[in-house]
mmCIF file of C-alpha atoms and ligand atoms in Angstrom:
data_model
loop_
_atom_site.group_PDB
_atom_site.id
_atom_site.type_symbol
_atom_site.label_atom_id
_atom_site.label_comp_id
_atom_site.label_asym_id
_atom_site.label_seq_id
_atom_site.Cartn_x
_atom_site.Cartn_y
_atom_site.Cartn_z
ATOM 1 C CA MET Q 1329 -21.358 93.681 62.355
ATOM 2 C CA ILE Q 1330 -17.743 93.401 63.384
ATOM 3 C CA THR Q 1331 -15.266 91.946 60.876
ATOM 4 C CA SER Q 1332 -12.641 89.429 61.916
ATOM 5 C CA ALA Q 1333 -9.873 91.992 61.328
ATOM 6 C CA GLU Q 1334 -11.695 94.385 63.628
ATOM 7 C CA GLN Q 1335 -12.225 91.695 66.247
ATOM 8 C CA THR Q 1336 -8.490 90.897 66.254
ATOM 9 C CA VAL Q 1337 -7.702 94.495 67.188
ATOM 10 C CA LEU Q 1338 -10.545 94.751 69.725
ATOM 11 C CA ASP Q 1339 -9.253 91.600 71.442
ATOM 12 C CA ARG Q 1340 -5.991 93.388 72.172
ATOM 13 C CA ILE Q 1341 -7.711 95.830 74.522
ATOM 14 C CA ASP Q 1342 -6.938 94.828 78.097
ATOM 15 C CA ASN Q 1343 -9.629 96.195 80.422
ATOM 16 C CA ALA Q 1344 -7.422 95.927 83.512
ATOM 17 C CA GLU Q 1345 -4.732 97.967 81.819
ATOM 18 C CA LEU Q 1346 -7.293 100.489 80.591
ATOM 19 C CA ILE Q 1347 -8.602 101.039 84.126
ATOM 20 C CA ALA Q 1348 -5.106 101.146 85.626
ATOM 21 C CA TRP Q 1349 -4.008 103.776 83.105
ATOM 22 C CA VAL Q 1350 -7.045 105.971 83.763
ATOM 23 C CA GLN Q 1351 -6.247 105.740 87.478
ATOM 24 C CA ALA Q 1352 -2.543 106.442 86.943
ATOM 25 C CA LEU Q 1353 -3.165 109.558 84.870
ATOM 26 C CA THR Q 1354 -5.915 110.814 87.206
ATOM 27 C CA ARG Q 1355 -3.460 110.492 90.115
ATOM 28 C CA ILE Q 1356 -1.155 113.043 88.504
ATOM 29 C CA PRO Q 1357 -2.626 116.424 89.489
ATOM 30 C CA SER Q 1358 -2.466 118.738 86.481
ATOM 31 C CA VAL Q 1359 -4.237 121.845 87.651
ATOM 32 C CA TRP Q 1360 -2.624 124.912 86.122
ATOM 33 C CA LYS Q 1361 -1.268 127.137 88.927
ATOM 34 C CA PRO Q 1362 0.095 130.384 87.526
ATOM 35 C CA GLU Q 1363 1.583 131.342 90.945
ATOM 36 C CA THR Q 1364 3.898 128.327 91.026
ATOM 37 C CA GLY Q 1365 4.146 127.474 87.333
ATOM 38 C CA GLU Q 1366 2.911 123.926 88.053
ATOM 39 C CA GLY Q 1367 0.604 122.483 85.462
ATOM 40 C CA GLU Q 1368 0.431 119.758 82.872
ATOM 41 C CA ALA Q 1369 4.146 118.848 82.681
ATOM 42 C CA ALA Q 1370 4.007 115.622 84.721
ATOM 43 C CA ALA Q 1371 0.776 114.413 83.102
ATOM 44 C CA ALA Q 1372 2.172 115.176 79.639
ATOM 45 C CA ALA Q 1373 5.388 113.316 80.489
ATOM 46 C CA TRP Q 1374 3.320 110.273 81.514
ATOM 47 C CA VAL Q 1375 1.378 110.375 78.230
ATOM 48 C CA ALA Q 1376 4.600 110.796 76.207
ATOM 49 C CA GLU Q 1377 6.182 107.834 78.006
ATOM 50 C CA ARG Q 1378 3.206 105.598 77.144
ATOM 51 C CA CYS Q 1379 3.316 106.791 73.516
ATOM 52 C CA ARG Q 1380 7.008 105.908 73.229
ATOM 53 C CA GLU Q 1381 6.436 102.487 74.846
ATOM 54 C CA ILE Q 1382 3.683 101.813 72.339
ATOM 55 C CA GLY Q 1383 6.090 102.735 69.566
ATOM 56 C CA LEU Q 1384 4.362 105.852 68.287
ATOM 57 C CA GLU Q 1385 6.274 108.713 66.693
ATOM 58 C CA THR Q 1386 6.190 111.024 69.702
ATOM 59 C CA HIS Q 1387 6.814 114.763 69.937
ATOM 60 C CA VAL Q 1388 6.777 116.840 73.118
ATOM 61 C CA GLU Q 1389 6.515 120.573 72.547
ATOM 62 C CA GLU Q 1390 6.551 123.339 75.138
ATOM 63 C CA VAL Q 1391 3.655 125.691 74.439
ATOM 64 C CA VAL Q 1392 4.747 127.989 77.245
ATOM 65 C CA PRO Q 1393 7.378 127.045 79.850
ATOM 66 C CA GLY Q 1394 6.168 124.065 81.908
ATOM 67 C CA ARG Q 1395 3.093 123.493 79.719
ATOM 68 C CA PRO Q 1396 3.818 120.958 76.980
ATOM 69 C CA ASN Q 1397 1.722 119.380 74.255
ATOM 70 C CA VAL Q 1398 2.240 115.732 73.347
ATOM 71 C CA VAL Q 1399 1.726 114.861 69.681
ATOM 72 C CA ALA Q 1400 1.939 111.171 68.750
ATOM 73 C CA TRP Q 1401 1.523 109.632 65.312
ATOM 74 C CA LEU Q 1402 0.607 106.142 64.252
ATOM 75 C CA ARG Q 1403 1.618 106.172 60.634
ATOM 76 C CA GLY Q 1404 -0.608 104.328 58.212
ATOM 77 C CA ALA Q 1405 0.388 102.577 55.027
ATOM 78 C CA ARG Q 1406 1.447 104.963 52.322
ATOM 79 C CA LEU Q 1407 -1.486 105.031 49.991
ATOM 80 C CA GLN Q 1408 0.396 104.707 46.738
ATOM 81 C CA GLY Q 1409 -0.295 101.275 45.371
ATOM 82 C CA ALA Q 1410 -1.975 100.024 48.520
ATOM 83 C CA ARG Q 1411 -5.457 98.671 48.034
ATOM 84 C CA LEU Q 1412 -7.899 99.586 50.684
ATOM 85 C CA GLN Q 1413 -10.659 97.535 52.170
ATOM 86 C CA GLY Q 1414 -13.817 99.013 53.522
ATOM 87 C CA ALA Q 1415 -14.045 102.758 53.235
ATOM 88 C CA ARG Q 1416 -13.970 104.258 49.761
ATOM 89 C CA LEU Q 1417 -11.091 106.646 50.124
ATOM 90 C CA GLN Q 1418 -10.701 109.836 48.181
ATOM 91 C CA GLY Q 1419 -7.109 110.764 48.842
ATOM 92 C CA ALA Q 1420 -5.298 110.268 52.108
ATOM 93 C CA ARG Q 1421 -7.185 110.651 55.326
ATOM 94 C CA SER Q 1422 -5.732 111.374 58.757
ATOM 95 C CA LEU Q 1423 -7.773 111.008 61.907
ATOM 96 C CA MET Q 1424 -7.049 112.934 65.059
ATOM 97 C CA PHE Q 1425 -7.947 111.960 68.611
ATOM 98 C CA GLU Q 1426 -7.941 115.061 70.749
ATOM 99 C CA GLY Q 1427 -7.711 115.482 74.494
ATOM 100 C CA HIS Q 1428 -6.437 117.912 77.100
ATOM 101 C CA THR Q 1429 -4.112 117.134 79.994
ATOM 102 C CA ASP Q 1430 -5.143 120.023 82.249
ATOM 103 C CA VAL Q 1431 -7.886 119.670 84.840
ATOM 104 C CA VAL Q 1432 -9.730 122.315 86.836
ATOM 105 C CA THR Q 1433 -9.061 122.943 90.508
ATOM 106 C CA GLU Q 1434 -10.292 120.348 92.991
ATOM 107 C CA GLY Q 1435 -11.645 123.136 95.227
ATOM 108 C CA ASP Q 1436 -11.763 122.298 98.929
ATOM 109 C CA PRO Q 1437 -10.415 118.718 99.298
ATOM 110 C CA ALA Q 1438 -12.384 118.335 102.553
ATOM 111 C CA LEU Q 1439 -15.613 118.338 100.518
ATOM 112 C CA TRP Q 1440 -14.534 115.217 98.604
ATOM 113 C CA THR Q 1441 -15.549 111.718 99.741
ATOM 114 C CA ASP Q 1442 -12.143 110.390 98.674
ATOM 115 C CA PRO Q 1443 -8.997 112.486 98.264
ATOM 116 C CA PRO Q 1444 -9.441 114.346 94.931
ATOM 117 C CA PHE Q 1445 -6.499 112.686 93.203
ATOM 118 C CA SER Q 1446 -6.918 109.178 94.649
ATOM 119 C CA ALA Q 1447 -8.625 107.746 91.546
ATOM 120 C CA THR Q 1448 -10.561 105.406 93.828
ATOM 121 C CA LEU Q 1449 -12.364 102.582 92.011
ATOM 122 C CA ARG Q 1450 -15.769 101.893 93.573
ATOM 123 C CA ASP Q 1451 -19.165 100.711 92.265
ATOM 124 C CA GLY Q 1452 -17.960 100.628 88.677
ATOM 125 C CA LYS Q 1453 -16.737 104.207 88.817
ATOM 126 C CA ILE Q 1454 -13.354 105.878 89.062
ATOM 127 C CA PHE Q 1455 -13.478 108.965 91.264
ATOM 128 C CA GLY Q 1456 -11.112 111.912 90.986
ATOM 129 C CA ARG Q 1457 -10.598 115.398 89.665
ATOM 130 C CA GLY Q 1458 -10.060 115.012 85.952
ATOM 131 C CA ALA Q 1459 -11.137 111.347 85.804
ATOM 132 C CA ASN Q 1460 -14.158 112.416 83.768
ATOM 133 C CA ASP Q 1461 -12.841 115.656 82.195
ATOM 134 C CA MET Q 1462 -10.875 114.184 80.594
ATOM 135 C CA LYS Q 1463 -8.126 111.831 81.619
ATOM 136 C CA ALA Q 1464 -10.398 108.864 80.819
ATOM 137 C CA GLY Q 1465 -11.102 109.952 77.251
ATOM 138 C CA LEU Q 1466 -7.428 110.619 76.658
ATOM 139 C CA VAL Q 1467 -6.463 107.184 77.963
ATOM 140 C CA CYS Q 1468 -9.141 105.500 75.818
ATOM 141 C CA ALA Q 1469 -7.539 107.079 72.741
ATOM 142 C CA LEU Q 1470 -4.087 105.938 73.929
ATOM 143 C CA ILE Q 1471 -5.303 102.384 74.489
ATOM 144 C CA ALA Q 1472 -6.983 102.386 71.065
ATOM 145 C CA LEU Q 1473 -3.725 103.470 69.441
ATOM 146 C CA LYS Q 1474 -1.859 100.778 71.382
ATOM 147 C CA ALA Q 1475 -4.221 98.064 70.146
ATOM 148 C CA LEU Q 1476 -4.006 99.339 66.570
ATOM 149 C CA LYS Q 1477 -0.202 99.536 66.687
ATOM 150 C CA GLU Q 1478 0.240 96.088 68.267
ATOM 151 C CA SER Q 1479 -2.084 94.498 65.734
ATOM 152 C CA GLY Q 1480 0.441 95.306 63.008
ATOM 153 C CA LEU Q 1481 -2.399 96.177 60.621
ATOM 154 C CA ALA Q 1482 -1.601 98.931 58.154
ATOM 155 C CA LEU Q 1483 -4.287 101.574 58.289
ATOM 156 C CA GLY Q 1484 -5.166 103.482 55.146
ATOM 157 C CA GLY Q 1485 -4.083 106.749 56.753
ATOM 158 C CA ASP Q 1486 -2.423 108.231 59.810
ATOM 159 C CA VAL Q 1487 -3.821 108.516 63.309
ATOM 160 C CA VAL Q 1488 -2.590 111.375 65.458
ATOM 161 C CA LEU Q 1489 -3.126 111.849 69.166
ATOM 162 C CA GLY Q 1490 -3.001 115.429 70.390
ATOM 163 C CA ALA Q 1491 -2.756 115.598 74.192
ATOM 164 C CA VAL Q 1492 -2.668 119.326 74.675
ATOM 165 C CA CYS Q 1493 -2.443 121.800 77.544
ATOM 166 C CA ASP Q 1494 -4.654 124.695 78.630
ATOM 167 C CA GLU Q 1495 -8.076 123.656 77.342
ATOM 168 C CA GLU Q 1496 -9.661 124.958 80.535
ATOM 169 C CA GLY Q 1497 -7.967 128.328 80.054
ATOM 170 C CA ARG Q 1498 -7.292 130.043 76.756
ATOM 171 C CA MET Q 1499 -6.838 126.904 74.629
ATOM 172 C CA LEU Q 1500 -3.175 127.755 74.084
ATOM 173 C CA GLY Q 1501 -2.319 124.079 73.565
ATOM 174 C CA ILE Q 1502 -4.586 123.374 70.611
ATOM 175 C CA LYS Q 1503 -3.779 126.764 69.065
ATOM 176 C CA HIS Q 1504 -0.071 125.856 69.243
ATOM 177 C CA PHE Q 1505 -0.823 122.419 67.763
ATOM 178 C CA VAL Q 1506 -2.472 124.128 64.785
ATOM 179 C CA GLU Q 1507 0.264 126.763 64.467
ATOM 180 C CA GLN Q 1508 2.946 124.051 64.375
ATOM 181 C CA GLY Q 1509 1.241 122.607 61.323
ATOM 182 C CA TRP Q 1510 0.177 119.341 62.967
ATOM 183 C CA ALA Q 1511 -3.438 119.833 61.905
ATOM 184 C CA ASP Q 1512 -2.606 120.527 58.265
ATOM 185 C CA ARG Q 1513 -3.285 117.028 57.020
ATOM 186 C CA VAL Q 1514 -5.908 116.062 59.606
ATOM 187 C CA THR Q 1515 -9.143 115.350 57.760
ATOM 188 C CA ALA Q 1516 -11.356 114.638 60.794
ATOM 189 C CA ALA Q 1517 -11.101 114.812 64.568
ATOM 190 C CA ILE Q 1518 -12.730 112.969 67.432
ATOM 191 C CA VAL Q 1519 -12.680 115.142 70.546
ATOM 192 C CA CYS Q 1520 -12.611 112.701 73.466
ATOM 193 C CA GLU Q 1521 -14.450 114.944 75.958
ATOM 194 C CA PRO Q 1522 -17.018 113.383 78.329
ATOM 195 C CA GLU Q 1523 -20.267 113.002 76.404
ATOM 196 C CA GLU Q 1524 -21.457 109.575 77.601
ATOM 197 C CA ASN Q 1525 -20.235 108.268 74.237
ATOM 198 C CA HIS Q 1526 -22.950 110.239 72.451
ATOM 199 C CA LEU Q 1527 -22.064 111.665 69.057
ATOM 200 C CA CYS Q 1528 -22.039 115.407 69.590
ATOM 201 C CA ILE Q 1529 -21.973 116.999 66.171
ATOM 202 C CA ALA Q 1530 -22.784 120.594 67.085
ATOM 203 C CA GLN Q 1531 -21.203 122.990 69.551
ATOM 204 C CA LYS Q 1532 -22.314 126.377 70.737
ATOM 205 C CA GLY Q 1533 -19.985 129.256 70.028
ATOM 206 C CA VAL Q 1534 -19.117 131.976 72.480
ATOM 207 C CA MET Q 1535 -18.384 135.680 72.252
ATOM 208 C CA TRP Q 1536 -17.462 137.941 75.146
ATOM 209 C CA ILE Q 1537 -17.827 141.705 74.737
ATOM 210 C CA ARG Q 1538 -16.669 144.171 77.387
ATOM 211 C CA VAL Q 1539 -18.421 147.500 77.402
ATOM 212 C CA GLU Q 1540 -17.624 150.593 79.414
ATOM 213 C CA ILE Q 1541 -19.716 153.750 79.537
ATOM 214 C CA THR Q 1542 -17.949 156.792 80.917
ATOM 215 C CA GLY Q 1543 -19.733 159.802 82.405
ATOM 216 C CA VAL Q 1544 -18.669 162.283 85.074
ATOM 217 C CA MET Q 1545 -18.223 161.312 88.747
ATOM 218 C CA ALA Q 1546 -20.224 163.298 91.311
ATOM 219 C CA HIS Q 1547 -21.506 163.469 94.894
ATOM 220 C CA GLY Q 1548 -24.628 161.347 95.324
ATOM 221 C CA ALA Q 1549 -26.415 164.424 96.742
ATOM 222 C CA MET Q 1550 -25.624 166.497 93.656
ATOM 223 C CA PRO Q 1551 -25.886 164.058 90.749
ATOM 224 C CA LEU Q 1552 -26.651 166.809 88.240
ATOM 225 C CA THR Q 1553 -23.106 168.141 88.658
ATOM 226 C CA GLY Q 1554 -21.936 164.933 86.963
ATOM 227 C CA ALA Q 1555 -23.145 162.590 84.259
ATOM 228 C CA ASN Q 1556 -24.546 159.254 85.405
ATOM 229 C CA ALA Q 1557 -23.165 156.336 83.345
ATOM 230 C CA MET Q 1558 -25.519 153.744 84.852
ATOM 231 C CA TYR Q 1559 -28.791 154.950 83.308
ATOM 232 C CA PRO Q 1560 -27.408 154.759 79.756
ATOM 233 C CA LEU Q 1561 -26.012 151.338 80.640
ATOM 234 C CA ALA Q 1562 -29.511 150.297 81.742
ATOM 235 C CA THR Q 1563 -30.917 151.598 78.436
ATOM 236 C CA PHE Q 1564 -28.208 149.672 76.624
ATOM 237 C CA LEU Q 1565 -29.041 146.449 78.516
ATOM 238 C CA GLN Q 1566 -32.719 146.745 77.581
ATOM 239 C CA GLY Q 1567 -31.565 146.976 73.985
ATOM 240 C CA VAL Q 1568 -29.399 143.886 74.496
ATOM 241 C CA PHE Q 1569 -32.400 141.997 75.840
ATOM 242 C CA ALA Q 1570 -34.423 142.970 72.742
ATOM 243 C CA LEU Q 1571 -31.488 141.918 70.547
ATOM 244 C CA GLN Q 1572 -31.519 138.520 72.253
ATOM 245 C CA GLU Q 1573 -35.263 138.171 71.600
ATOM 246 C CA ARG Q 1574 -34.747 139.038 67.929
ATOM 247 C CA GLU Q 1575 -31.935 136.488 67.579
ATOM 248 C CA ILE Q 1576 -34.080 133.777 69.184
ATOM 249 C CA ALA Q 1577 -36.995 134.638 66.896
ATOM 250 C CA ARG Q 1578 -34.740 134.618 63.846
ATOM 251 C CA HIS Q 1579 -32.687 131.482 64.499
ATOM 252 C CA GLY Q 1580 -35.108 129.447 66.603
ATOM 253 C CA ARG Q 1581 -34.076 126.358 68.493
ATOM 254 C CA HIS Q 1582 -31.197 124.265 67.201
ATOM 255 C CA ALA Q 1583 -32.011 120.566 67.403
ATOM 256 C CA PHE Q 1584 -29.030 119.821 69.697
ATOM 257 C CA LEU Q 1585 -28.124 123.219 71.127
ATOM 258 C CA GLY Q 1586 -31.412 124.913 71.918
ATOM 259 C CA GLN Q 1587 -31.717 128.669 71.579
ATOM 260 C CA PRO Q 1588 -28.970 131.297 71.524
ATOM 261 C CA SER Q 1589 -28.470 133.648 74.457
ATOM 262 C CA ILE Q 1590 -26.886 136.929 75.478
ATOM 263 C CA THR Q 1591 -26.199 137.188 79.205
ATOM 264 C CA PRO Q 1592 -24.769 140.187 81.024
ATOM 265 C CA THR Q 1593 -22.401 138.319 83.384
ATOM 266 C CA ILE Q 1594 -20.627 141.311 84.912
ATOM 267 C CA VAL Q 1595 -22.223 144.688 85.625
ATOM 268 C CA GLN Q 1596 -20.075 146.992 87.773
ATOM 269 C CA PHE Q 1597 -20.414 150.643 88.789
ATOM 270 C CA PRO Q 1598 -17.584 151.691 89.169
ATOM 271 C CA PRO Q 1599 -15.727 149.284 86.829
ATOM 272 C CA ARG Q 1600 -13.453 146.604 88.269
ATOM 273 C CA GLY Q 1601 -10.176 148.133 89.400
ATOM 274 C CA ALA Q 1602 -11.581 151.684 89.352
ATOM 275 C CA GLY Q 1603 -12.002 152.237 93.085
ATOM 276 C CA GLU Q 1604 -14.354 151.088 95.820
ATOM 277 C CA PRO Q 1605 -18.099 151.618 95.469
ATOM 278 C CA GLN Q 1606 -19.449 154.021 98.096
ATOM 279 C CA ASN Q 1607 -23.026 154.824 99.127
ATOM 280 C CA ASN Q 1608 -22.795 158.532 98.448
ATOM 281 C CA VAL Q 1609 -20.587 158.500 95.368
ATOM 282 C CA MET Q 1610 -21.867 158.372 91.805
ATOM 283 C CA PRO Q 1611 -19.017 156.656 89.957
ATOM 284 C CA GLY Q 1612 -17.618 158.105 86.767
ATOM 285 C CA ALA Q 1613 -18.023 154.957 84.681
ATOM 286 C CA ALA Q 1614 -19.923 151.659 84.432
ATOM 287 C CA GLU Q 1615 -18.720 148.336 83.063
ATOM 288 C CA CYS Q 1616 -20.572 145.414 81.609
ATOM 289 C CA VAL Q 1617 -19.496 142.096 80.091
ATOM 290 C CA LEU Q 1618 -21.864 140.302 77.727
ATOM 291 C CA ASP Q 1619 -21.597 136.534 77.322
ATOM 292 C CA PHE Q 1620 -23.023 135.504 73.949
ATOM 293 C CA ARG Q 1621 -23.722 131.812 73.335
ATOM 294 C CA LEU Q 1622 -24.067 131.284 69.613
ATOM 295 C CA ILE Q 1623 -25.721 128.592 67.536
ATOM 296 C CA PRO Q 1624 -24.892 127.799 63.899
ATOM 297 C CA GLY Q 1625 -26.248 130.487 61.567
ATOM 298 C CA GLN Q 1626 -25.590 133.437 63.863
ATOM 299 C CA ASP Q 1627 -23.092 136.048 62.742
ATOM 300 C CA ALA Q 1628 -20.725 137.194 65.513
ATOM 301 C CA ASP Q 1629 -19.503 140.237 63.559
ATOM 302 C CA ALA Q 1630 -23.055 141.428 62.923
ATOM 303 C CA LEU Q 1631 -23.894 140.997 66.622
ATOM 304 C CA ALA Q 1632 -20.824 142.991 67.676
ATOM 305 C CA ALA Q 1633 -21.900 145.748 65.265
ATOM 306 C CA ALA Q 1634 -25.425 145.677 66.744
ATOM 307 C CA VAL Q 1635 -23.930 146.151 70.224
ATOM 308 C CA GLU Q 1636 -22.051 149.245 69.011
ATOM 309 C CA THR Q 1637 -25.244 150.681 67.536
ATOM 310 C CA LEU Q 1638 -27.027 150.218 70.864
ATOM 311 C CA LEU Q 1639 -24.152 151.867 72.725
ATOM 312 C CA ARG Q 1640 -24.080 154.843 70.380
ATOM 313 C CA ALA Q 1641 -27.787 155.397 70.937
ATOM 314 C CA ALA Q 1642 -27.486 154.977 74.719
ATOM 315 C CA VAL Q 1643 -24.806 157.657 75.118
ATOM 316 C CA ALA Q 1644 -26.367 160.079 72.591
ATOM 317 C CA VAL Q 1645 -28.567 161.584 75.340
ATOM 318 C CA ASP Q 1646 -25.688 163.528 76.931
ATOM 319 C CA GLU Q 1647 -22.581 164.801 75.209
ATOM 320 C CA ARG Q 1648 -20.517 164.141 78.363
ATOM 321 C CA LEU Q 1649 -21.072 160.416 77.928
ATOM 322 C CA SER Q 1650 -18.799 158.161 75.902
ATOM 323 C CA TYR Q 1651 -18.253 154.424 75.530
ATOM 324 C CA THR Q 1652 -15.676 151.781 74.707
ATOM 325 C CA CYS Q 1653 -16.521 148.344 73.407
ATOM 326 C CA GLN Q 1654 -14.087 145.465 73.075
ATOM 327 C CA VAL Q 1655 -14.606 141.960 71.751
ATOM 328 C CA ILE Q 1656 -12.515 139.882 74.185
ATOM 329 C CA GLU Q 1657 -13.011 136.455 72.650
ATOM 330 C CA VAL Q 1658 -14.911 134.844 69.792
ATOM 331 C CA ARG Q 1659 -15.265 131.114 69.259
ATOM 332 C CA ALA Q 1660 -17.588 130.279 66.429
ATOM 333 C CA PRO Q 1661 -20.292 127.614 66.769
ATOM 334 C CA THR Q 1662 -19.620 124.387 64.910
ATOM 335 C CA ALA Q 1663 -21.872 121.975 63.063
ATOM 336 C CA THR Q 1664 -20.790 118.719 61.475
ATOM 337 C CA ALA Q 1665 -23.096 117.022 58.999
ATOM 338 C CA GLN Q 1666 -24.453 113.644 60.009
ATOM 339 C CA ASP Q 1667 -23.217 112.173 56.743
ATOM 340 C CA GLU Q 1668 -19.586 113.226 57.283
ATOM 341 C CA PRO Q 1669 -17.471 110.072 56.999
ATOM 342 C CA VAL Q 1670 -16.105 110.392 60.550
ATOM 343 C CA VAL Q 1671 -19.643 110.657 61.953
ATOM 344 C CA GLN Q 1672 -20.715 107.676 59.885
ATOM 345 C CA ALA Q 1673 -17.682 105.676 61.064
ATOM 346 C CA LEU Q 1674 -18.484 106.391 64.703
ATOM 347 C CA ALA Q 1675 -22.206 105.803 64.264
ATOM 348 C CA GLY Q 1676 -21.633 102.414 62.654
ATOM 349 C CA SER Q 1677 -19.166 101.523 65.407
ATOM 350 C CA VAL Q 1678 -21.694 102.339 68.130
ATOM 351 C CA THR Q 1679 -24.257 100.066 66.507
ATOM 352 C CA ALA Q 1680 -21.717 97.292 65.908
ATOM 353 C CA LEU Q 1681 -20.606 97.333 69.545
ATOM 354 C CA THR Q 1682 -23.887 97.961 71.367
ATOM 355 C CA GLY Q 1683 -26.599 96.846 68.945
ATOM 356 C CA ALA Q 1684 -28.279 100.194 69.501
ATOM 357 C CA ASP Q 1685 -28.589 103.326 67.394
ATOM 358 C CA PRO Q 1686 -26.147 106.091 68.257
ATOM 359 C CA ILE Q 1687 -27.433 109.035 70.259
ATOM 360 C CA TYR Q 1688 -26.680 112.376 68.662
ATOM 361 C CA GLY Q 1689 -26.208 115.527 70.688
ATOM 362 C CA GLY Q 1690 -24.623 118.925 71.025
ATOM 363 C CA VAL Q 1691 -22.050 120.528 73.308
ATOM 364 C CA PRO Q 1692 -23.275 123.607 75.198
ATOM 365 C CA GLY Q 1693 -19.766 124.993 75.690
ATOM 366 C CA SER Q 1694 -16.823 125.143 73.351
ATOM 367 C CA THR Q 1695 -13.962 122.641 73.190
ATOM 368 C CA ASP Q 1696 -10.531 122.462 71.584
ATOM 369 C CA GLY Q 1697 -12.447 121.118 68.574
ATOM 370 C CA THR Q 1698 -13.788 124.636 68.054
ATOM 371 C CA ILE Q 1699 -10.246 125.774 67.195
ATOM 372 C CA LEU Q 1700 -9.622 122.818 64.851
ATOM 373 C CA ASN Q 1701 -12.864 123.562 63.050
ATOM 374 C CA ALA Q 1702 -12.542 127.360 62.939
ATOM 375 C CA ARG Q 1703 -8.902 127.496 61.875
ATOM 376 C CA LYS Q 1704 -8.582 124.416 59.672
ATOM 377 C CA GLY Q 1705 -12.138 123.541 58.687
ATOM 378 C CA ILE Q 1706 -11.723 120.078 60.197
ATOM 379 C CA PRO Q 1707 -15.004 118.218 60.764
ATOM 380 C CA ILE Q 1708 -15.205 117.339 64.456
ATOM 381 C CA VAL Q 1709 -17.250 114.977 66.580
ATOM 382 C CA THR Q 1710 -17.148 115.206 70.348
ATOM 383 C CA CYS Q 1711 -17.519 111.703 71.721
ATOM 384 C CA GLY Q 1712 -16.010 110.314 74.874
ATOM 385 C CA PRO Q 1713 -16.727 108.490 78.132
ATOM 386 C CA GLY Q 1714 -18.098 110.259 81.182
ATOM 387 C CA ASP Q 1715 -21.310 111.706 82.526
ATOM 388 C CA ILE Q 1716 -22.142 114.968 80.738
ATOM 389 C CA PHE Q 1717 -22.990 116.965 83.851
ATOM 390 C CA ILE Q 1718 -20.230 115.886 86.265
ATOM 391 C CA PRO Q 1719 -17.189 117.799 84.902
ATOM 392 C CA HIS Q 1720 -15.790 120.311 87.423
ATOM 393 C CA HIS Q 1721 -17.999 118.924 90.254
ATOM 394 C CA ILE Q 1722 -16.873 117.667 93.669
ATOM 395 C CA ASP Q 1723 -16.586 113.826 93.588
ATOM 396 C CA GLU Q 1724 -16.123 113.848 89.811
ATOM 397 C CA TRP Q 1725 -16.292 110.300 88.450
ATOM 398 C CA VAL Q 1726 -16.247 108.298 85.260
ATOM 399 C CA SER Q 1727 -18.032 105.038 84.498
ATOM 400 C CA VAL Q 1728 -15.829 102.003 83.827
ATOM 401 C CA GLU Q 1729 -18.415 100.619 81.374
ATOM 402 C CA GLU Q 1730 -18.272 103.822 79.349
ATOM 403 C CA ILE Q 1731 -14.469 103.729 79.295
ATOM 404 C CA LYS Q 1732 -14.488 100.161 77.988
ATOM 405 C CA LEU Q 1733 -16.917 101.123 75.245
ATOM 406 C CA ALA Q 1734 -15.070 104.331 74.291
ATOM 407 C CA ALA Q 1735 -11.716 102.570 73.756
ATOM 408 C CA ARG Q 1736 -13.421 100.047 71.473
ATOM 409 C CA LEU Q 1737 -15.378 102.746 69.651
ATOM 410 C CA TYR Q 1738 -12.141 104.576 68.906
ATOM 411 C CA VAL Q 1739 -10.510 101.426 67.499
ATOM 412 C CA LEU Q 1740 -13.425 100.692 65.182
ATOM 413 C CA ALA Q 1741 -13.902 104.315 64.147
ATOM 414 C CA ALA Q 1742 -10.227 104.599 63.158
ATOM 415 C CA MET Q 1743 -10.334 101.341 61.169
ATOM 416 C CA ARG Q 1744 -13.565 102.246 59.413
ATOM 417 C CA TYR Q 1745 -12.684 105.871 58.739
ATOM 418 C CA LEU Q 1746 -9.186 105.165 57.436
ATOM 419 C CA GLY Q 1747 -9.688 101.717 55.935
ATOM 420 C CA ILE Q 1748 -7.099 98.951 56.039
ATOM 421 C CA ALA Q 1749 -4.363 98.538 53.453
ATOM 422 C CA ASP Q 1750 -3.489 95.045 52.317
HETATM 423 ZN ZN1 ZN K 3151 -12.642 118.985 79.085
#
């Protein structure tokens, strides 16, 4: 059921404007190009301009030169003395809508049906690099904030929009957002990534470990004059495979994420940057990168220690062998309980708007939400418009129907999560 107060705010959403804004933002290419220093600046400026027009408290912060974050606040009623309708509030809540302004490369433009940044509207879809991942989700949050602001209703807490840079890279934008203290009072976050408006309450974690085994280089005709690093690496990889089997047996299948995995994604002999491979040369070292995909319950530190144990055993066969092992990146898996208030607010909003039960799911990769959850313990839900499988593809598109629903979902979720002061 939708209350009359909610309906008043929903009525302020203008579908034509929503579509036009998604197109406008998609038309601003925001691929990060380290060679030229071009990136998110123009897209961020567009978002900041809209935020100021709406009347939000708007901050633009350079994360690194040319790569800004936009942070915009819609301040709620101060809670002291204000009575709140709806949600039973324990202390002040603040809800974050999170999105990134960077998009991945369009690849070869000749492969696209329409120019990659044309934002062509056809058959109920908007086509363009970044339309789906995730200019549309970002605009839906903006439009929701606009409707909430224009309605003049005092929400029981603050809403903050974080439009950050570098999600597709090292997540510098969201890390900066957290470091600046913006996340300190955020009590829940909706990550507006393309999930077909499903409620994704779990995310796989990731860990990358780079391993190098060093032996002694030799002529291929006289291998015994050296120490071959590849055989111990092969032994090590068999151990890694067994470790993966043990982890699967121990943790099973997560309802939304499936089973964990360990994948050797790079195996090089000689290592990258250590000379050209040659048919008759036994290189002096071998390199391997392991890509761990983690589900809730797995312990990244324990897995890294298990990798070291395997390496120690693999090189123990020859005293000329040695190894190095480096954890390059760890992003923990996340799980948000179904009864978290933000999940409940979204779930109720889905039912109110569509008459159907919400669909719950999980995110196979990590998102900026991973950082919010890991560093600040913020419960996160990933929920936004856009086909789940189309990000980064040629002819990327987003459904207009899903955009319309997402903007409305965000309005209702904010009102229900924060309550309304009277
Ligand atoms: Zn994305």
